[in-house]
Coordinates of C-alpha atoms in Angstrom, one line a residue:
M1 CA 122.3 224.6 27.3
E2 CA 125.4 225.2 29.5
K3 CA 124.6 225.0 33.1
Q4 CA 125.1 228.5 34.3
L5 CA 126.6 227.5 37.8
Y6 CA 126.3 229.8 40.5
R7 CA 125.6 232.5 38.0
P8 CA 124.3 235.6 39.8
H9 CA 121.2 237.1 37.8
F10 CA 121.7 241.1 38.6
H11 CA 125.5 241.4 39.4
F12 CA 127.5 241.9 36.4
T13 CA 129.7 239.0 35.3
P14 CA 131.6 238.1 32.0
E15 CA 129.8 235.7 29.4
S16 CA 132.7 233.3 30.1
N17 CA 136.2 232.9 32.0
W18 CA 137.9 235.4 34.2
I19 CA 137.2 238.8 35.4
N20 CA 138.8 241.1 38.2
D21 CA 139.3 244.7 38.7
P22 CA 136.5 247.1 37.7
N23 CA 138.2 249.5 35.2
G24 CA 137.3 252.8 33.1
L25 CA 134.3 253.7 35.0
C26 CA 132.8 256.0 33.0
Y27 CA 129.2 258.1 32.2
L28 CA 128.4 259.2 28.8
E29 CA 124.7 260.2 27.4
G30 CA 122.9 258.0 29.6
E31 CA 125.5 255.1 29.8
Y32 CA 127.4 253.9 32.8
H33 CA 130.5 252.2 31.4
L34 CA 132.3 249.1 32.8
F35 CA 135.4 247.9 31.5
Y36 CA 137.1 245.6 33.4
Q37 CA 140.5 243.2 34.1
H38 CA 139.4 240.1 31.6
H39 CA 141.2 237.0 30.6
P40 CA 139.0 236.0 27.7
K41 CA 140.8 232.5 27.4
S42 CA 140.9 230.9 30.9
K43 CA 138.6 230.7 34.1
V44 CA 142.2 231.9 35.8
W45 CA 143.8 234.9 35.5
G46 CA 146.5 235.4 32.8
P47 CA 147.2 237.8 30.2
M48 CA 145.0 241.0 31.1
H49 CA 142.3 242.6 28.6
W50 CA 139.9 245.2 29.2
G51 CA 136.6 243.7 28.9
H52 CA 133.5 246.0 28.4
A53 CA 129.9 246.5 29.0
V54 CA 127.2 249.0 29.4
S55 CA 124.2 249.8 31.2
R56 CA 121.4 252.4 31.7
D57 CA 120.4 251.3 35.1
L58 CA 123.2 249.6 36.7
L59 CA 121.0 246.3 37.0
H60 CA 121.0 245.1 33.0
W61 CA 124.3 244.9 31.5
E62 CA 124.9 244.7 27.7
H63 CA 127.9 242.7 26.8
L64 CA 130.4 244.9 24.1
P65 CA 133.6 243.5 22.4
I66 CA 136.9 243.4 24.4
A67 CA 137.8 247.2 24.2
L68 CA 141.9 247.1 24.9
Y69 CA 144.0 244.0 24.0
P70 CA 147.9 243.3 25.3
D71 CA 150.5 244.7 22.7
E72 CA 154.3 244.9 22.3
N73 CA 153.9 247.1 25.9
G74 CA 152.5 244.7 27.7
Q75 CA 149.0 243.5 29.0
I76 CA 146.4 246.0 30.2
F77 CA 146.5 246.4 33.7
S78 CA 144.3 248.5 35.9
G79 CA 143.0 252.2 35.0
S80 CA 140.5 254.6 34.3
A81 CA 138.3 256.9 31.6
V82 CA 137.1 260.2 31.4
V83 CA 135.1 262.4 28.9
D84 CA 137.5 265.3 27.5
E85 CA 134.6 267.6 27.2
Q86 CA 136.8 270.9 26.7
N87 CA 138.9 268.7 24.0
T88 CA 142.3 269.4 26.1
S89 CA 143.9 266.7 24.5
G90 CA 143.3 267.8 21.1
L91 CA 142.2 264.3 20.0
Q92 CA 138.8 265.3 19.6
E93 CA 137.4 265.2 15.7
G94 CA 133.9 266.5 14.8
E95 CA 131.3 267.2 17.8
T96 CA 131.4 263.9 20.1
P97 CA 133.8 264.4 22.7
V98 CA 136.6 261.8 22.8
M99 CA 136.5 259.4 26.0
I100 CA 140.1 258.9 27.0
A101 CA 141.5 255.8 29.0
L102 CA 144.5 256.1 31.2
F103 CA 146.0 252.6 32.1
T104 CA 148.9 250.6 33.4
H105 CA 151.0 248.5 30.6
H106 CA 152.8 245.8 32.4
Q107 CA 155.3 244.0 31.3
E108 CA 157.7 241.6 32.8
G109 CA 157.3 243.3 36.2
Y110 CA 157.9 246.7 34.4
E111 CA 154.7 249.1 34.9
T112 CA 154.4 252.5 32.8
Q113 CA 151.3 254.4 32.1
S114 CA 149.8 254.4 28.6
I115 CA 146.3 255.9 27.0
A116 CA 143.7 254.9 24.5
Y117 CA 140.9 257.1 23.2
S118 CA 137.7 256.6 21.3
K119 CA 135.4 258.9 19.0
D120 CA 132.4 256.6 19.3
K121 CA 131.4 256.6 22.8
G122 CA 133.4 253.6 23.9
R123 CA 132.8 251.2 20.9
S124 CA 136.4 251.4 19.3
W125 CA 140.0 252.5 20.8
T126 CA 142.7 253.4 19.4
K127 CA 146.1 253.5 21.2
Y128 CA 148.1 256.6 21.6
P129 CA 151.0 256.2 19.3
H130 CA 153.2 257.8 21.6
N131 CA 152.9 255.7 24.6
P132 CA 153.8 255.2 27.6
I133 CA 152.6 258.9 28.7
I134 CA 154.5 258.1 32.3
E135 CA 157.1 256.7 32.7
N136 CA 158.3 254.3 35.5
P137 CA 160.4 256.2 38.1
G138 CA 162.2 252.8 39.5
L139 CA 159.2 251.3 41.2
K140 CA 158.4 247.9 41.3
D141 CA 154.7 248.7 41.6
F142 CA 153.5 251.8 39.5
R143 CA 150.0 251.3 38.4
D144 CA 146.3 251.6 38.5
P145 CA 145.7 255.2 37.2
K146 CA 142.5 256.9 38.5
V147 CA 142.1 260.3 36.7
F148 CA 139.9 263.2 37.8
R149 CA 139.5 267.0 37.0
Y150 CA 140.4 269.5 39.7
E151 CA 139.7 273.0 38.7
N152 CA 141.2 273.3 35.3
V153 CA 143.6 270.5 35.5
W154 CA 143.6 266.5 35.1
M155 CA 144.9 265.2 38.4
V156 CA 146.1 261.1 38.2
T157 CA 146.5 259.1 41.7
L158 CA 149.1 255.9 41.3
A159 CA 149.4 253.0 43.4
C160 CA 153.1 252.4 44.1
G161 CA 153.4 249.6 46.6
D162 CA 153.7 251.5 49.7
H163 CA 152.3 255.0 48.7
I164 CA 150.3 257.1 46.5
R165 CA 151.9 259.2 44.0
F166 CA 150.0 262.0 42.4
Y167 CA 150.4 263.5 39.0
Q168 CA 149.1 266.7 37.3
S169 CA 148.2 267.3 33.6
E170 CA 146.4 270.3 31.5
N171 CA 146.0 267.8 28.2
L172 CA 146.1 264.2 29.8
L173 CA 149.0 263.6 27.6
D174 CA 151.8 265.1 29.6
W175 CA 152.1 264.6 33.4
A176 CA 154.2 265.9 36.0
Y177 CA 154.7 264.3 39.6
V178 CA 153.6 266.8 42.5
S179 CA 153.3 264.9 45.7
S180 CA 153.3 261.5 47.4
F181 CA 151.0 260.3 50.3
G182 CA 151.3 257.3 52.4
Q183 CA 153.7 255.8 53.7
A184 CA 153.6 256.4 57.1
Y185 CA 149.7 256.2 57.2
G186 CA 147.2 253.5 57.8
T187 CA 148.1 249.9 57.4
H188 CA 150.9 248.2 55.4
G189 CA 150.0 244.0 55.5
G190 CA 150.2 244.2 51.5
V191 CA 150.6 246.2 48.5
W192 CA 148.8 249.1 48.1
E193 CA 146.6 249.4 44.9
C194 CA 143.6 250.5 43.0
P195 CA 143.4 254.3 44.4
D196 CA 140.7 256.7 44.0
L197 CA 140.5 260.5 45.3
I198 CA 136.9 261.6 45.7
R199 CA 135.1 264.9 46.3
F200 CA 132.3 265.2 48.7
Q201 CA 130.1 267.8 50.3
T202 CA 129.3 267.6 53.8
D203 CA 127.5 269.6 56.1
E204 CA 130.8 271.1 57.3
G205 CA 131.9 271.9 53.6
E206 CA 133.9 269.9 51.3
K207 CA 136.0 266.9 52.4
W208 CA 137.8 264.3 50.5
V209 CA 138.5 260.5 50.8
L210 CA 141.4 258.9 49.6
I211 CA 140.5 255.2 48.5
V212 CA 143.4 252.4 48.6
S213 CA 143.1 248.7 48.2
I214 CA 145.0 246.7 49.9
N215 CA 146.6 242.8 49.1
P216 CA 146.8 241.3 51.5
G217 CA 146.0 242.5 55.0
G218 CA 142.5 243.2 55.4
P219 CA 140.3 243.2 58.4
N220 CA 139.4 239.3 58.2
G221 CA 142.3 238.3 55.9
G222 CA 143.0 238.7 52.2
S223 CA 141.9 241.8 50.3
A224 CA 140.5 244.7 51.3
I225 CA 139.8 248.5 51.1
Q226 CA 140.9 251.2 53.2
Y227 CA 140.3 254.8 53.2
F228 CA 141.8 258.0 54.3
T229 CA 139.5 261.5 55.0
G230 CA 141.3 264.9 54.7
D231 CA 141.5 267.7 52.0
F232 CA 143.4 268.4 48.8
D233 CA 144.9 271.3 47.4
G234 CA 145.3 270.6 43.8
K235 CA 148.7 269.1 44.9
V236 CA 148.9 267.4 48.1
F237 CA 146.5 265.3 49.8
H238 CA 146.3 266.4 53.9
C239 CA 145.2 263.7 55.8
D240 CA 143.1 264.5 59.2
Q241 CA 143.1 261.4 60.8
P242 CA 145.8 259.8 63.2
K243 CA 148.9 258.1 61.3
D244 CA 147.9 254.8 62.6
Q245 CA 144.3 254.5 62.0
V246 CA 142.7 252.3 59.9
K247 CA 139.3 252.8 58.4
W248 CA 137.9 250.0 56.3
A249 CA 135.3 250.4 53.5
D250 CA 134.0 246.7 53.6
F251 CA 134.4 244.3 56.7
G252 CA 133.7 241.1 54.5
R253 CA 136.1 239.0 52.7
D254 CA 134.7 239.7 49.0
F255 CA 135.0 243.6 48.1
Y256 CA 138.1 244.7 46.7
A257 CA 139.3 247.4 43.9
A258 CA 136.4 249.6 44.1
V259 CA 136.5 252.8 42.2
T260 CA 134.1 255.8 41.4
W261 CA 132.1 256.6 38.0
S262 CA 133.8 259.7 36.3
N263 CA 131.8 262.5 35.0
L264 CA 128.8 261.9 37.3
S265 CA 127.6 264.8 39.9
Y266 CA 127.6 262.2 42.9
P267 CA 130.1 259.7 44.1
L268 CA 129.2 255.9 42.8
W269 CA 131.4 253.1 42.9
I270 CA 131.1 249.3 42.1
G271 CA 134.2 246.6 43.4
W272 CA 135.3 243.2 42.7
M273 CA 133.5 240.6 44.4
S274 CA 136.0 238.4 45.4
N275 CA 139.5 237.9 47.3
W276 CA 142.6 236.9 46.2
Q277 CA 143.3 234.2 48.5
Y278 CA 140.6 232.2 46.5
A279 CA 139.6 234.0 43.4
N280 CA 141.5 231.3 40.7
E281 CA 139.6 228.7 42.7
V282 CA 135.9 229.8 43.3
P283 CA 133.6 226.8 42.0
T284 CA 131.7 228.9 39.1
H285 CA 131.1 228.2 35.6
P286 CA 131.4 229.2 33.0
Y287 CA 132.8 232.6 34.3
R288 CA 135.0 233.3 37.5
G289 CA 134.3 236.5 39.2
S290 CA 131.6 239.1 39.4
M291 CA 131.0 242.7 40.2
S292 CA 129.5 244.0 43.7
I293 CA 126.1 245.9 43.6
P294 CA 127.1 249.4 42.4
R295 CA 126.6 251.6 45.7
K296 CA 126.1 255.3 46.4
L297 CA 128.4 257.3 48.5
S298 CA 128.4 259.6 51.2
L299 CA 130.3 260.7 54.3
R300 CA 128.7 261.0 58.2
K301 CA 130.3 262.3 61.0
V302 CA 129.9 259.6 63.5
E303 CA 131.4 260.4 67.4
G304 CA 133.4 263.2 65.8
D305 CA 135.0 261.3 63.2
Y306 CA 134.1 261.3 59.3
Q307 CA 132.7 257.7 58.1
F308 CA 132.0 256.0 54.8
V309 CA 128.2 255.5 54.2
Q310 CA 127.2 253.4 51.4
K311 CA 123.6 252.3 50.0
P312 CA 123.2 250.0 47.1
V313 CA 121.9 251.4 43.7
D314 CA 117.7 251.5 43.6
V315 CA 116.6 247.7 42.8
S316 CA 113.0 248.7 42.4
P317 CA 112.9 247.8 38.7
L318 CA 113.8 244.1 39.6
V319 CA 111.0 244.0 42.4
E320 CA 108.6 241.2 41.5
R321 CA 106.8 240.5 44.6
T322 CA 107.1 242.5 48.1
E323 CA 106.0 241.0 51.5
S324 CA 106.0 243.0 55.0
K325 CA 105.9 241.2 58.5
S326 CA 106.5 241.9 62.0
L327 CA 108.2 239.7 64.4
H328 CA 108.4 239.6 68.5
L329 CA 110.5 236.7 69.7
I330 CA 111.5 236.1 73.0
A331 CA 114.8 234.3 74.3
A332 CA 115.6 231.5 71.9
E333 CA 112.4 231.4 69.9
T334 CA 112.8 231.2 66.1
A335 CA 111.2 232.4 63.1
S336 CA 111.6 231.6 59.2
H337 CA 110.7 233.2 55.9
K338 CA 111.0 231.5 52.4
L339 CA 113.4 233.4 50.3
S340 CA 114.1 233.9 46.8
K341 CA 117.7 233.3 45.9
Q342 CA 117.2 237.2 44.5
S343 CA 116.1 239.1 47.2
H344 CA 116.3 242.5 48.6
I345 CA 115.3 242.6 52.5
I346 CA 115.2 245.7 54.9
I347 CA 115.0 245.2 58.3
D348 CA 114.1 247.8 61.3
Y349 CA 115.0 246.6 65.1
E350 CA 113.0 248.1 67.7
Y351 CA 115.8 247.0 70.4
P352 CA 119.4 247.9 68.9
S353 CA 121.4 246.4 71.9
V354 CA 119.9 243.1 71.9
P355 CA 122.0 240.1 70.6
F356 CA 120.3 237.9 68.0
E357 CA 121.5 235.3 65.0
L358 CA 119.9 235.6 61.5
S359 CA 120.7 232.9 59.1
I360 CA 120.3 232.4 55.3
K361 CA 119.5 228.3 55.3
G362 CA 120.0 226.0 52.1
E363 CA 119.2 222.2 52.5
G364 CA 121.3 221.3 55.5
E365 CA 123.5 224.2 55.3
K366 CA 123.3 228.0 56.5
V367 CA 125.6 231.4 56.5
T368 CA 125.1 232.9 60.0
M369 CA 125.0 236.4 60.7
K370 CA 125.3 237.3 64.7
F371 CA 125.1 240.5 66.4
D372 CA 126.8 240.4 70.0
P373 CA 126.5 243.6 72.0
S374 CA 128.6 242.3 74.6
T375 CA 131.8 242.5 72.5
S376 CA 130.4 244.8 69.7
T377 CA 130.9 242.9 67.1
F378 CA 128.5 241.9 64.0
S379 CA 130.0 238.7 62.5
L380 CA 129.2 236.3 59.4
D381 CA 130.0 232.7 59.7
R382 CA 130.0 230.8 56.6
T383 CA 131.4 227.5 57.7
G384 CA 128.2 226.2 58.0
V385 CA 128.0 225.7 54.2
K386 CA 128.8 222.5 52.3
N387 CA 130.9 223.7 49.3
I388 CA 134.2 225.3 51.0
Q389 CA 136.7 222.7 50.3
F390 CA 138.1 224.5 47.3
S391 CA 139.9 226.8 49.4
E392 CA 141.7 226.5 52.9
H393 CA 141.0 230.2 53.2
F394 CA 137.1 230.2 52.7
A395 CA 135.5 228.8 55.7
S396 CA 135.7 231.7 57.4
V397 CA 134.2 233.6 60.6
D398 CA 134.4 237.3 59.9
S399 CA 133.3 240.4 61.9
A400 CA 132.9 244.1 62.3
P401 CA 132.9 246.5 65.0
L402 CA 129.2 247.2 66.0
K403 CA 128.3 248.9 69.2
H404 CA 124.3 248.6 68.3
M405 CA 122.2 247.4 65.8
E406 CA 119.7 249.9 64.3
D407 CA 118.7 248.7 60.6
M408 CA 119.8 246.1 58.4
E409 CA 119.6 246.2 54.1
L410 CA 120.5 242.6 52.6
I411 CA 121.1 242.0 48.7
I412 CA 121.2 238.6 48.1
D413 CA 121.9 237.2 44.6
E414 CA 122.5 233.4 44.3
C415 CA 125.9 233.3 45.7
S416 CA 126.6 236.5 47.5
V417 CA 125.1 238.6 50.5
E418 CA 126.0 242.1 50.8
I419 CA 124.8 243.6 54.2
F420 CA 124.6 247.5 54.9
L421 CA 124.0 247.9 58.6
N422 CA 122.7 251.2 60.5
Q423 CA 122.1 253.0 57.2
G424 CA 125.2 251.8 55.4
T425 CA 127.9 252.9 57.9
F426 CA 129.0 249.4 58.2
V427 CA 129.2 247.0 55.3
M428 CA 130.0 243.4 54.8
T429 CA 130.1 241.6 51.7
E430 CA 130.6 237.8 51.1
L431 CA 130.0 234.8 48.8
F432 CA 128.7 231.7 49.8
Y433 CA 128.0 228.6 47.2
M434 CA 124.7 226.7 48.2
D435 CA 123.5 223.9 46.3
T436 CA 119.5 224.6 46.9
E437 CA 116.5 225.8 44.8
V438 CA 115.2 228.4 47.8
F439 CA 116.8 230.2 50.7
T440 CA 115.2 230.5 54.2
L441 CA 115.8 233.5 56.3
E442 CA 115.6 232.3 60.1
W443 CA 115.8 234.8 63.1
E444 CA 116.7 233.3 66.5
A445 CA 116.6 235.7 69.7
G446 CA 119.4 235.5 71.9
D447 CA 118.8 235.8 75.7
S448 CA 116.7 238.8 75.4
E449 CA 113.3 239.6 73.1
V450 CA 113.7 240.7 69.5
K451 CA 111.4 243.2 67.9
V452 CA 111.7 243.6 64.1
D453 CA 109.5 245.1 61.5
Y454 CA 111.1 243.6 57.8
Q455 CA 110.1 244.1 54.1
V456 CA 111.5 241.2 51.6
Q457 CA 111.3 242.0 48.2
E458 CA 111.8 239.1 45.5
L459 CA 113.9 240.3 42.9
S460 CA 113.7 239.2 38.9
T461 CA 114.8 235.4 38.5
A462 CA 115.1 235.8 35.0
L463 CA 118.9 235.0 34.1
Q464 CA 120.4 238.4 32.1
K465 CA 120.8 237.5 28.8
A466 CA 124.5 238.8 27.4
E467 CA 124.0 240.7 23.8
K468 CA 126.7 242.1 21.8
S469 CA 126.2 245.3 19.7

């Protein structure tokens, strides 16, 4: 049997070869559809297809045949999917609503938008004979359409290099440009990609958040996601934050191109867990690339400013054993806990302004997380891992601004850690590759005492088997 080198157990990976952006996220009749950028013949980026998988619990995935192949109009770049419940497109036959995918055709640097439709709940796809349905207005970058319903019309966001464009349609086939946003806002250290405009309900009423992936230009280098809060009137996004303010969705190196599922009553998203600085080189086999844990989204006002809140989906179906403990460490004392390579850890800190270190250790190597209240930073150091030579960019010490530490939630799966701080208001996602059978979680107190209550849930270590239907 082929060795599954560093294969995660409950994070989605393709059966083999390359994966990047999640695409076409759509919920229909109990199934979460996940399409994704896929090169089926190589472990490095190449001619893009749409791979396809479905899940009923967001933890166990069933692999399905490739949904969309390159054609005379080009490669199949990123996009989205919706269920046309009211048959606005006129493409429905029979009682089953059509699922419609809007995606970018990419050919020799020229990008247009096209659609495909499915009449059998996503199992087979037909490309619209009159593609493209949105012509390129003369831009080098013109891609990643994200469709959503607003009142009685369809809207789509498109990434256009240094800004986002909004188009409107009544039937998903004929589109008209309505407005643009972004050239004077946020950070522009790289190309803007994979937009998503998300509606939230808050204590103060409706609020909208515009998601923009950027590569490069992230807070710690390479790929990252920034977001803007404001209001949307059906045509124009009105940002309510200062033009030079930058809000990051994740302060780690390995969370990119995240977008939300359509046809759900609440915001739920998933991201590609890698970074373009080294995505083609990470030492995995027979696949390369994975998705994050799906995360539920909300907005919270913190010190007068709206802030993204992310919480991982419920992993209780995977829990095999739970252990709860309390720790009281005095200056420089340490404590350790043996850890499965598939773990969910919840930690509450009694003293939120006390420095400490927390490490995930292997055999002679470690990933170190550190909270330093004197500099108001939380950092993750993966330079202590042995397998970092595959890329000059992988050895890193990454940080997030954090004034105090109330609680921490960790999702660990073989070669990744997703860290949710202070009820998910700060998040950090990082890959690491340790050659060890088990991990050890080790605390070290700083100059003061550390007092914590924590729970470790050991998750299923049965590697998910790929099945086709």
